[in-house]
Coordinates of C-alpha atoms and ligand atoms in Angstrom, one line a residue:
Chain X
M209 CA -11.6 -8.3 58.6
R210 CA -10.6 -9.0 62.1
A211 CA -6.9 -8.4 63.1
L212 CA -7.0 -11.7 65.0
E213 CA -9.5 -14.5 65.2
V214 CA -9.1 -17.6 67.4
D215 CA -11.7 -20.2 66.8
Q216 CA -12.5 -23.2 69.1
L217 CA -8.8 -23.7 69.8
D218 CA -7.7 -26.7 71.9
V219 CA -4.0 -27.1 73.0
D220 CA -2.4 -30.0 74.9
L221 CA 1.0 -29.9 76.4
G222 CA 2.9 -32.9 77.7
G223 CA -0.3 -35.0 77.2
R224 CA -2.4 -32.7 79.4
P225 CA -5.2 -30.4 78.2
V226 CA -4.0 -26.8 78.7
L227 CA -6.5 -24.8 76.6
R228 CA -10.0 -25.8 75.6
D229 CA -12.5 -24.3 73.2
I230 CA -10.8 -20.9 73.1
C231 CA -12.7 -18.3 71.0
L232 CA -11.3 -14.9 70.9
H233 CA -11.1 -12.0 68.5
L234 CA -9.2 -8.8 68.4
D235 CA -9.7 -5.7 66.3
R236 CA -7.4 -2.8 65.6
G237 CA -7.7 0.0 68.1
E238 CA -8.4 -2.4 70.9
L239 CA -6.3 -3.0 74.0
V240 CA -7.4 -6.3 75.4
G241 CA -6.2 -7.7 78.7
L242 CA -5.9 -11.5 79.0
L243 CA -6.3 -12.1 82.7
G244 CA -5.7 -15.3 84.6
P245 CA -3.7 -16.9 87.4
N246 CA -0.3 -18.5 86.9
G247 CA -0.7 -21.6 84.8
A248 CA -4.0 -20.5 83.3
G249 CA -2.5 -20.9 79.8
K250 CA -1.9 -17.3 78.9
T251 CA 1.6 -17.8 77.5
T252 CA 0.4 -21.0 75.8
L253 CA -2.4 -19.0 74.1
L254 CA 0.0 -16.4 72.8
R255 CA 2.4 -19.1 71.5
A256 CA -0.6 -20.8 69.8
I257 CA -1.5 -17.5 68.1
L258 CA 2.1 -17.3 66.9
A259 CA 2.0 -20.9 65.7
L260 CA 4.9 -21.7 68.0
T261 CA 3.0 -24.6 69.6
R262 CA 1.1 -27.5 68.1
T263 CA -2.7 -27.2 68.4
R264 CA -5.1 -30.1 68.9
A265 CA -8.1 -28.5 67.3
G266 CA -9.4 -25.1 66.1
R267 CA -7.7 -22.4 64.1
V268 CA -6.0 -19.0 64.4
L269 CA -6.5 -16.4 61.7
V270 CA -4.2 -13.4 61.5
E271 CA -5.8 -10.8 59.3
G272 CA -7.8 -13.5 57.7
K273 CA -4.9 -15.9 57.0
P274 CA -3.6 -18.9 59.0
S275 CA -0.8 -17.9 61.4
R276 CA 2.7 -19.1 60.9
P277 CA 6.1 -18.0 62.4
G278 CA 7.8 -15.2 60.7
R279 CA 4.7 -13.2 59.8
S280 CA 5.5 -9.6 60.4
E281 CA 1.9 -8.5 61.0
I282 CA 2.4 -9.7 64.6
G283 CA 4.9 -8.2 67.0
Y284 CA 5.6 -10.5 69.9
V285 CA 6.9 -9.2 73.3
P286 CA 7.8 -12.3 75.3
Q287 CA 8.2 -12.2 79.1
R288 CA 11.3 -10.3 80.2
H289 CA 13.1 -13.3 81.6
E290 CA 13.3 -14.9 78.1
F291 CA 15.9 -12.3 77.1
T292 CA 19.6 -12.7 78.0
W293 CA 20.1 -9.3 79.7
D294 CA 23.8 -9.8 80.5
F295 CA 24.6 -10.1 76.7
P296 CA 27.1 -7.4 75.6
I297 CA 24.8 -5.6 73.3
S298 CA 23.5 -2.0 73.1
V299 CA 19.9 -1.0 73.2
E300 CA 19.7 -0.2 69.5
H301 CA 21.3 -3.4 68.5
A302 CA 19.0 -5.4 70.7
V303 CA 16.1 -3.7 69.0
M304 CA 17.6 -4.4 65.6
S305 CA 17.8 -8.1 66.5
G306 CA 14.0 -8.0 66.1
R307 CA 14.5 -7.6 62.4
T308 CA 16.8 -10.6 62.0
G309 CA 14.1 -12.8 60.5
R310 CA 12.9 -10.1 58.1
L311 CA 16.4 -9.3 56.9
G312 CA 17.1 -12.9 56.0
L313 CA 20.4 -14.8 55.6
L314 CA 23.5 -12.9 54.7
R315 CA 21.9 -9.5 54.7
R316 CA 23.2 -6.7 56.9
P317 CA 20.9 -4.0 58.2
G318 CA 20.6 -1.0 55.8
V319 CA 19.4 2.6 56.1
A320 CA 15.7 1.5 56.1
D321 CA 16.4 -1.0 58.9
W322 CA 18.1 1.6 61.1
R323 CA 15.3 4.1 60.4
A324 CA 12.8 1.5 61.6
V325 CA 14.8 0.9 64.8
G326 CA 15.1 4.7 65.3
D327 CA 11.3 5.1 65.0
A328 CA 10.7 2.3 67.4
L329 CA 13.1 3.7 70.0
D330 CA 11.4 7.1 69.6
R331 CA 8.1 5.5 70.2
V332 CA 9.1 4.1 73.5
H333 CA 11.2 7.1 74.5
L334 CA 14.5 5.2 74.6
T335 CA 16.4 7.3 72.0
E336 CA 18.7 8.8 74.5
L337 CA 19.7 5.4 75.9
R338 CA 20.2 3.8 72.5
R339 CA 23.9 3.1 73.0
R340 CA 23.6 1.8 76.6
P341 CA 24.4 -1.9 77.2
V342 CA 21.1 -3.6 77.9
G343 CA 22.5 -5.0 81.2
E344 CA 22.5 -1.5 82.7
L345 CA 18.8 -0.8 82.3
S346 CA 16.0 -0.8 84.9
G347 CA 13.1 -3.2 84.7
G348 CA 10.8 -0.6 83.0
Q349 CA 13.4 0.4 80.5
R350 CA 14.0 -3.3 79.7
Q351 CA 10.3 -3.8 79.0
R352 CA 10.4 -0.8 76.7
V353 CA 13.4 -2.3 74.8
L354 CA 11.3 -5.5 74.2
V355 CA 8.3 -3.4 73.0
A356 CA 10.6 -1.4 70.7
R357 CA 12.1 -4.7 69.3
A358 CA 8.6 -5.8 68.4
L359 CA 7.7 -2.4 67.0
A360 CA 10.8 -2.4 64.8
L361 CA 8.9 -4.6 62.4
A362 CA 6.0 -2.1 62.2
P363 CA 3.5 -4.8 63.2
R364 CA -0.3 -4.1 63.2
I365 CA -0.9 -6.6 66.0
L366 CA 1.0 -6.6 69.3
L367 CA 1.1 -9.6 71.7
L368 CA 2.6 -8.7 75.1
D369 CA 3.3 -11.4 77.7
E370 CA 3.1 -10.1 81.3
P371 CA 4.6 -6.7 80.6
F372 CA 3.7 -5.4 84.0
T373 CA 5.0 -8.3 86.1
G374 CA 7.8 -7.2 88.5
L375 CA 7.4 -3.5 87.9
D376 CA 6.4 -0.8 90.3
M377 CA 3.2 1.2 89.9
P378 CA 4.6 4.3 88.3
T379 CA 6.4 2.2 85.7
Q380 CA 3.3 0.2 85.1
E381 CA 1.4 3.4 84.5
L382 CA 3.9 4.7 82.1
L383 CA 3.8 1.5 80.1
G384 CA 0.0 1.4 80.3
Q385 CA 0.0 4.9 78.7
L386 CA 2.3 3.6 75.9
F387 CA 0.1 0.6 75.2
T388 CA -3.0 2.8 75.2
S389 CA -1.5 5.2 72.7
L390 CA -0.3 2.3 70.5
A391 CA -3.9 1.0 70.4
G392 CA -4.9 4.6 69.6
E393 CA -2.6 4.5 66.6
D394 CA -4.7 1.6 65.2
H395 CA -2.7 -1.3 66.6
A396 CA -4.5 -4.3 67.9
V397 CA -3.0 -5.0 71.3
L398 CA -3.4 -8.2 73.4
M399 CA -1.7 -8.2 76.8
T400 CA -1.6 -11.0 79.4
T401 CA -1.3 -10.1 83.0
H402 CA -2.3 -11.4 86.4
D403 CA -2.4 -7.9 87.7
L404 CA -6.1 -6.9 87.9
V405 CA -5.6 -3.3 88.9
A406 CA -3.3 -2.4 86.0
A407 CA -5.5 -4.3 83.6
V408 CA -8.8 -2.7 84.6
D409 CA -7.1 0.7 84.4
T410 CA -5.7 0.4 80.9
C411 CA -7.7 -2.1 78.9
T412 CA -10.7 -1.5 76.7
R413 CA -11.8 -5.1 77.1
L414 CA -10.9 -7.9 79.5
V415 CA -10.8 -11.7 78.8
L416 CA -10.8 -14.0 81.8
L417 CA -8.9 -17.2 81.1
N418 CA -8.3 -20.3 83.1
G419 CA -7.9 -23.2 80.7
R420 CA -11.0 -21.9 79.0
I421 CA -12.5 -18.5 78.5
I422 CA -14.6 -17.6 81.5
A423 CA -15.7 -14.1 80.5
D424 CA -15.0 -11.6 77.8
G425 CA -16.3 -8.0 78.0
H426 CA -15.8 -4.4 79.1
P427 CA -14.4 -4.1 82.6
A428 CA -17.6 -2.5 83.8
D429 CA -19.6 -5.6 82.6
L430 CA -17.5 -8.0 84.6
Q431 CA -18.9 -7.2 88.1
D432 CA -20.2 -10.7 88.8
A433 CA -18.1 -12.1 91.6
E434 CA -18.5 -15.6 90.4
L435 CA -16.6 -14.9 87.2
W436 CA -13.6 -13.9 89.3
T437 CA -13.8 -16.7 91.8
K438 CA -13.9 -19.1 88.9
T439 CA -11.0 -17.6 87.1
F440 CA -8.7 -17.1 89.9
G441 CA -9.9 -19.9 92.2
V442 CA -10.2 -17.5 95.1
S443 CA -12.8 -17.6 97.9
E444 CA -15.8 -15.2 98.2
T445 CA -13.9 -13.2 100.8
S446 CA -10.8 -12.6 98.7
P447 CA -9.4 -9.1 98.6
L448 CA -9.5 -9.5 94.8
L449 CA -13.3 -9.3 94.9
K450 CA -13.2 -6.1 96.9
L451 CA -11.0 -4.7 94.1
V452 CA -13.4 -5.8 91.4
R453 CA -16.3 -4.1 93.2
A454 CA -14.3 -1.0 93.7
T455 CA -13.5 -0.6 90.0
Chain Z
M90 CA 66.4 -18.1 75.4
S91 CA 66.1 -14.7 73.7
I92 CA 63.4 -13.8 71.2
T93 CA 66.1 -13.7 68.5
D94 CA 67.2 -17.2 69.3
F95 CA 63.5 -18.3 69.0
L96 CA 63.2 -16.6 65.6
T97 CA 66.5 -18.3 64.4
D98 CA 65.1 -21.6 65.5
L99 CA 61.8 -20.9 63.7
L100 CA 63.8 -20.4 60.5
N101 CA 66.1 -23.3 61.0
P102 CA 65.3 -26.0 58.4
D103 CA 66.3 -28.7 60.8
L104 CA 63.6 -27.6 63.1
A105 CA 60.8 -27.4 60.4
F106 CA 58.2 -28.7 62.9
L107 CA 58.5 -25.6 65.0
P108 CA 57.0 -23.0 62.5
K109 CA 54.4 -25.6 61.6
A110 CA 53.5 -26.0 65.3
L111 CA 53.3 -22.2 65.7
A112 CA 51.1 -21.9 62.7
I113 CA 48.7 -24.5 63.9
A114 CA 48.6 -23.2 67.4
V115 CA 48.0 -19.6 66.3
M116 CA 45.3 -20.6 63.7
S117 CA 43.5 -22.8 66.1
S118 CA 43.5 -20.3 69.0
I119 CA 42.2 -17.6 66.7
V120 CA 39.3 -19.8 65.6
C121 CA 38.7 -21.0 69.2
G122 CA 38.7 -17.4 70.4
V123 CA 36.0 -16.3 67.9
V124 CA 33.8 -19.4 68.4
G125 CA 34.4 -19.3 72.1
C126 CA 32.6 -15.9 72.3
Y127 CA 29.3 -17.7 71.6
V128 CA 30.2 -20.5 74.0
V129 CA 30.9 -18.0 76.8
L130 CA 27.9 -15.8 76.1
R131 CA 25.5 -18.8 75.9
G132 CA 27.0 -20.5 78.9
M133 CA 27.5 -23.7 77.0
A134 CA 31.0 -24.6 78.1
F135 CA 29.6 -28.0 78.8
I136 CA 29.2 -28.6 75.1
G137 CA 32.9 -27.9 74.5
D138 CA 33.8 -30.2 77.4
A139 CA 31.6 -33.0 76.1
V140 CA 32.9 -32.7 72.6
A141 CA 36.5 -32.5 73.7
H142 CA 36.1 -35.8 75.5
A143 CA 34.0 -37.4 72.8
V144 CA 36.4 -36.8 70.0
F145 CA 38.9 -39.1 71.8
P146 CA 37.5 -42.5 70.5
G147 CA 37.5 -41.0 67.0
I148 CA 41.1 -40.0 67.3
A149 CA 42.0 -43.4 68.8
V150 CA 40.3 -45.2 65.8
A151 CA 42.2 -43.0 63.4
F152 CA 45.4 -43.7 65.2
V153 CA 44.9 -47.5 65.1
L154 CA 43.9 -47.3 61.4
Q155 CA 46.8 -44.8 60.6
G156 CA 44.3 -42.3 59.3
S157 CA 44.1 -38.5 59.8
L158 CA 43.6 -37.8 63.5
V159 CA 41.9 -34.5 62.8
L160 CA 39.4 -36.2 60.5
G161 CA 38.8 -39.1 63.0
G162 CA 38.2 -36.6 65.8
A163 CA 35.9 -34.4 63.7
V164 CA 33.6 -37.4 62.8
A165 CA 33.3 -38.4 66.5
G166 CA 32.9 -34.9 67.7
V167 CA 30.2 -33.9 65.2
A168 CA 28.3 -37.1 66.0
T169 CA 28.3 -36.1 69.7
A170 CA 27.4 -32.5 69.0
L171 CA 24.4 -33.6 67.0
L172 CA 23.2 -35.9 69.8
I173 CA 23.6 -33.1 72.4
A174 CA 21.7 -30.6 70.1
I175 CA 18.8 -33.0 69.9
F176 CA 18.8 -33.6 73.6
A177 CA 19.1 -29.9 74.4
Q178 CA 16.0 -28.9 72.4
N179 CA 13.7 -30.1 75.2
R180 CA 14.8 -27.7 77.9
R181 CA 12.7 -29.5 80.5
V182 CA 14.9 -32.6 80.4
K183 CA 18.0 -32.4 82.5
E184 CA 20.5 -33.1 79.8
D185 CA 23.7 -32.6 81.9
S186 CA 23.7 -36.0 83.5
I187 CA 23.1 -37.7 80.2
I188 CA 26.0 -35.7 78.7
G189 CA 28.2 -36.5 81.8
V190 CA 27.6 -40.3 81.5
F191 CA 28.0 -40.2 77.7
L192 CA 31.2 -38.2 77.5
V193 CA 33.1 -40.2 80.1
G194 CA 32.0 -43.4 78.4
A195 CA 33.3 -42.1 75.1
F196 CA 36.6 -41.2 76.7
A197 CA 36.9 -44.7 78.2
L198 CA 36.1 -46.2 74.8
G199 CA 39.0 -44.2 73.3
I200 CA 41.4 -45.5 76.0
V201 CA 40.4 -49.1 75.3
I202 CA 40.7 -48.7 71.6
I203 CA 44.1 -47.0 71.7
S204 CA 45.5 -49.6 74.1
Q205 CA 45.2 -52.0 71.2
A206 CA 47.8 -50.1 69.3
P207 CA 51.4 -50.9 69.9
G208 CA 53.4 -48.1 71.6
Y209 CA 50.2 -46.4 72.7
A210 CA 51.6 -44.9 75.9
G211 CA 53.6 -42.2 74.0
S212 CA 50.7 -41.4 71.7
L213 CA 48.3 -41.3 74.7
Q214 CA 50.4 -38.7 76.3
Q215 CA 50.5 -36.8 73.0
F216 CA 46.6 -36.8 72.7
L217 CA 46.1 -35.7 76.3
F218 CA 48.7 -33.0 76.6
G219 CA 49.4 -31.9 73.0
S220 CA 52.7 -31.9 71.2
I221 CA 54.5 -29.8 68.7
T222 CA 56.3 -32.6 66.9
G223 CA 55.0 -35.1 64.4
I224 CA 52.4 -32.8 62.7
P225 CA 52.0 -34.0 59.1
D226 CA 51.9 -31.2 56.5
R227 CA 48.5 -32.5 55.5
D228 CA 47.1 -31.4 58.9
L229 CA 48.5 -27.9 58.4
Y230 CA 46.3 -27.5 55.3
L231 CA 43.4 -29.2 57.0
V232 CA 43.5 -26.9 60.0
G233 CA 43.9 -23.8 57.8
G234 CA 41.0 -24.8 55.5
A235 CA 38.8 -25.8 58.4
G236 CA 39.6 -22.6 60.2
L237 CA 38.6 -20.5 57.2
V238 CA 35.3 -22.4 56.8
I239 CA 34.5 -21.9 60.5
L240 CA 35.2 -18.2 60.4
G241 CA 33.3 -17.9 57.1
L242 CA 30.2 -19.5 58.7
V243 CA 30.5 -17.4 61.8
L244 CA 30.6 -14.3 59.6
A245 CA 27.6 -15.5 57.6
L246 CA 25.4 -16.5 60.5
H247 CA 26.5 -14.0 63.1
K248 CA 23.2 -12.1 63.4
E249 CA 21.2 -15.3 63.6
F250 CA 23.5 -16.7 66.3
V251 CA 23.1 -13.4 68.2
A252 CA 19.3 -13.4 67.9
V253 CA 19.0 -17.0 69.2
C254 CA 21.5 -16.3 72.0
L255 CA 19.5 -13.2 73.0
D256 CA 16.0 -14.7 73.0
R257 CA 15.1 -18.2 71.7
E258 CA 11.4 -17.5 72.0
M259 CA 11.5 -14.4 69.9
S260 CA 13.8 -16.0 67.4
R261 CA 11.2 -18.8 66.8
S262 CA 8.5 -16.3 66.4
M263 CA 10.6 -14.5 63.7
G264 CA 10.7 -17.8 61.8
L265 CA 14.4 -18.5 62.4
A266 CA 15.3 -22.2 62.3
V267 CA 16.5 -22.3 65.9
F268 CA 17.2 -26.0 65.9
W269 CA 19.4 -25.9 62.8
L270 CA 21.2 -22.8 64.1
D271 CA 22.0 -24.8 67.3
I272 CA 23.3 -27.7 65.3
V273 CA 25.5 -25.5 63.1
L274 CA 26.9 -23.7 66.2
Y275 CA 27.6 -27.0 68.0
V276 CA 29.3 -28.4 64.9
L277 CA 31.4 -25.2 64.7
V278 CA 32.4 -25.6 68.4
T279 CA 33.4 -29.2 67.7
L280 CA 35.5 -28.3 64.7
A281 CA 37.3 -25.6 66.6
V282 CA 38.0 -28.1 69.3
V283 CA 39.2 -30.8 66.9
I284 CA 41.7 -28.5 65.0
S285 CA 43.2 -27.4 68.3
L286 CA 43.7 -30.9 69.8
Q287 CA 47.1 -31.4 68.1
T288 CA 49.0 -28.8 69.9
I289 CA 47.0 -28.2 73.1
G290 CA 45.9 -31.7 73.8
N291 CA 42.5 -33.2 74.8
I292 CA 42.5 -32.1 78.4
L293 CA 43.4 -28.5 78.0
V294 CA 41.5 -27.7 74.8
L295 CA 38.5 -26.3 76.6
A296 CA 40.7 -23.5 78.0
L297 CA 41.5 -22.3 74.5
L298 CA 37.8 -22.0 73.8
I299 CA 36.7 -20.4 77.1
T300 CA 39.6 -18.4 78.5
P301 CA 40.4 -15.9 75.7
A302 CA 36.6 -15.2 75.2
A303 CA 36.0 -14.8 78.9
A304 CA 38.9 -12.4 79.2
A305 CA 37.6 -10.4 76.3
R306 CA 34.2 -10.3 77.9
L307 CA 35.7 -8.7 80.9
L308 CA 37.4 -6.0 78.9
T309 CA 34.3 -4.8 76.9
D310 CA 30.6 -4.4 76.8
R311 CA 30.5 -4.6 73.0
L312 CA 30.1 -7.8 71.2
G313 CA 32.1 -6.7 68.1
V314 CA 35.0 -5.7 70.2
M315 CA 34.8 -8.9 72.2
M316 CA 34.9 -11.0 69.0
L317 CA 38.1 -9.2 67.9
L318 CA 39.8 -9.2 71.3
A319 CA 39.3 -12.9 72.0
P320 CA 41.2 -14.2 68.9
V321 CA 43.9 -11.6 69.6
I322 CA 44.3 -12.8 73.1
G323 CA 44.2 -16.5 71.9
G324 CA 46.8 -15.9 69.2
A325 CA 49.1 -14.0 71.6
S326 CA 48.8 -16.8 74.2
A327 CA 49.7 -19.4 71.6
T328 CA 52.7 -17.4 70.4
V329 CA 54.0 -16.5 73.8
G330 CA 53.2 -19.9 75.2
L331 CA 55.0 -21.7 72.4
Y332 CA 58.1 -19.4 72.9
L333 CA 58.1 -20.1 76.7
S334 CA 57.6 -23.8 76.1
W335 CA 60.5 -24.0 73.6
S336 CA 62.7 -21.9 75.9
Y337 CA 62.1 -23.7 79.2
D338 CA 61.2 -27.1 77.8
T339 CA 57.8 -27.1 79.3
P340 CA 54.7 -28.9 77.9
V341 CA 53.4 -26.7 75.1
G342 CA 49.6 -27.1 75.7
G343 CA 50.0 -26.4 79.4
T344 CA 52.2 -23.4 78.8
I345 CA 49.8 -21.8 76.3
V346 CA 46.9 -22.3 78.6
L347 CA 48.9 -20.8 81.5
V348 CA 49.6 -17.7 79.4
A349 CA 45.9 -17.3 78.5
T350 CA 45.0 -17.8 82.2
A351 CA 47.4 -15.0 83.2
I352 CA 45.8 -12.7 80.6
F353 CA 42.4 -13.6 82.0
L354 CA 43.5 -12.8 85.6
A355 CA 45.0 -9.5 84.5
A356 CA 41.8 -8.6 82.7
W357 CA 39.8 -9.6 85.8
L358 CA 41.9 -7.2 87.9
I359 CA 42.3 -4.2 85.7
A360 CA 39.3 -4.3 83.2
P361 CA 38.3 -0.7 82.4
R362 CA 34.8 -0.8 83.9
H363 CA 34.3 -4.0 85.8
G364 CA 37.9 -4.9 87.0
L365 CA 38.4 -5.7 90.6
L366 CA 41.2 -3.2 91.2
T367 CA 39.7 -0.6 88.8
K368 CA 36.6 -0.4 90.9
R369 CA 38.7 -0.1 94.1
W370 CA 40.8 2.7 92.7
R371 CA 37.8 4.6 91.6
R372 CA 36.1 4.4 95.0
P373 CA 38.9 4.4 97.5
S374 CA 36.6 5.1 100.5
G375 CA 35.2 1.6 100.6
Q376 CA 31.8 2.7 99.2
E377 CA 29.5 0.1 97.6
P378 CA 30.6 -0.2 94.0
T379 CA 27.8 0.8 91.7
D380 CA 27.7 1.4 88.0
V381 CA 26.2 4.8 88.0
T382 CA 29.3 6.5 86.7
R383 CA 27.8 8.4 83.9
P384 CA 25.5 11.4 83.9
M385 CA 21.8 10.6 83.9
P386 CA 20.6 10.5 80.3
L387 CA 17.9 12.9 79.3
S388 CA 15.2 10.3 78.8
D389 CA 15.5 9.4 82.5
L390 CA 15.0 13.0 83.4
A391 CA 11.9 13.1 81.1
H392 CA 10.5 10.2 83.1
P393 CA 11.6 10.8 86.6
Q394 CA 9.3 8.0 87.9
D395 CA 11.2 5.4 85.9
P396 CA 13.9 4.2 88.2
S397 CA 17.0 4.3 86.1
L398 CA 19.3 2.6 88.6
P399 CA 20.8 -0.3 86.8
V400 CA 19.5 -3.7 87.8
R401 CA 22.5 -6.0 88.0
Ligands
ADP30 N1 6.2 -27.5 77.5 C1 5.2 -27.9 78.4 N2 4.9 -29.2 78.6 C2 4.0 -29.5 79.5 N3 3.2 -28.7 80.2 C3 3.4 -27.3 80.0 C4 4.4 -26.9 79.1 N4 4.4 -25.5 79.1 C5 3.5 -25.2 80.0 N5 2.8 -26.2 80.5 C6 1.7 -26.2 81.4 O1 0.7 -25.5 80.8 C7 -0.1 -24.7 81.7 C8 -0.2 -23.3 81.2 O2 1.1 -22.7 81.2 P1 1.3 -21.2 80.7 O3 0.7 -21.0 79.4 O4 2.8 -20.9 80.8 O5 0.5 -20.4 81.9 P2 0.5 -18.9 82.2 O6 1.3 -18.2 81.2 O7 -0.9 -18.5 82.2 O8 1.1 -18.7 83.6 C9 0.6 -24.9 83.0 O9 -0.1 -25.8 83.8 C10 2.0 -25.4 82.7 O10 2.4 -26.3 83.7
MG31 MG1 3.1 -17.1 81.3

């Protein structure tokens, strides 16, 4: 059974077509990069997978069952700007907030919940900073808090929305290593980005998206310049293509 | 007037309205302090403002019909809160102008309605600026009961409110009913405003919601501490404000708000980590203030590439 299967998915937003005929699958152990320019529909695809947006056609199966919000097989890591970073909360409590839905109404976190949070913090190397207010973290540390918050539910599938955006190269590399090792631990990881270099470097498979799927394959198989000009809408002489050829 | 005189007056049976006013002022400022923490952290002061204005026609109708002002205000306020919650769901629509038009319209409606009642000038002043006399016993129980219900709901839904406040998108993906949590929070804000109207008055009630919570935020980086400090600051402002107002014959609502404002200014100047003067004292040589006052934690050392300078 596939971890994730998207079948002929169509999504409209505000009366306009945003995604058309999306077919995509994801297995455990894979780290797949979803690449596309701004507005390509990357976030919309993740939201459709999480059943947070209405779909026009097609279906999404998570471990063989239709997706719905609140399923703990999927860990979601939204873009960093979705989070209120000036909120007076410590790193460990921010990570615990990821278990709010699982805990349910009127229940307070118990020993098992704190153990899950501790494991997640260990996993992203934030244990030493667990009592720090989230407002005093760097961009890379903030991204790790969001990953830990998703991991606190021990999901088997991870969806990451632009984890590299706005981070410098060393920080990207560190995060890339984390995602690679998560995939190595039998997670299925899907990560959106518009950063080609980071994606080629870390992903086992790339999916090029611009409203529809333009290509899907191993980085080495995506040498055809036309795929990239079609996805990113750049000209034949774009530096992007030089990068593709170099990789 | 000395504190002892104030205590004597509080116990004087001829001045029975005074302890009642104190009880209502303290209860409502405690409730406003707690609920105000969410208002401040979510930056939704505009909701409090809209609701404070919109309860006016409800109060006016209750006044004309000789009903309970608290109940009349609550009905109008909750209706407004629901409308705002529905508008605010679609974050792409600019809701602030709609709210602006709507709340001033409601306020105008209240003025027109109340002008139909004989002797409205005095009551108008009472609505706008608050008063400590003429509080029926019934309102004492109403405010106490409503306050307990509000605090109970805050306690029950705290972790959900925090999750939504932190990250709406993540909350939705966890299966939380974000829309309904918004509605409940807006209704709680409304009720906190309504039970405070009696003593503080319509114009100043927003201060009771915002000022103690904002002062508490300056004093701590921990939510739990903030939610304990805010009601303490609110309750202290109400008590000291009422005492000063009684001693110097100043308007009670205004005096309470001025005391709260003074506490806020003090916090702004001398807050332990972020206060204006505190920072200056710590770095007398005019350096750029930064927040790197603690030793670098080990995990930063383990990843020296990861810039651990706080992003503010
Ligand atoms: N709520 C919405 N209503 C209407 N259009 C939307 C909405 N959200 C996103 N869009 C549009 O959908 C397209 C895809 O958006 P998005 O998925 O955020 O792209 P990406 O994440 O790849 O940058 C964009 O053209 C955007 O303008
Ligand atoms: Mg996006």
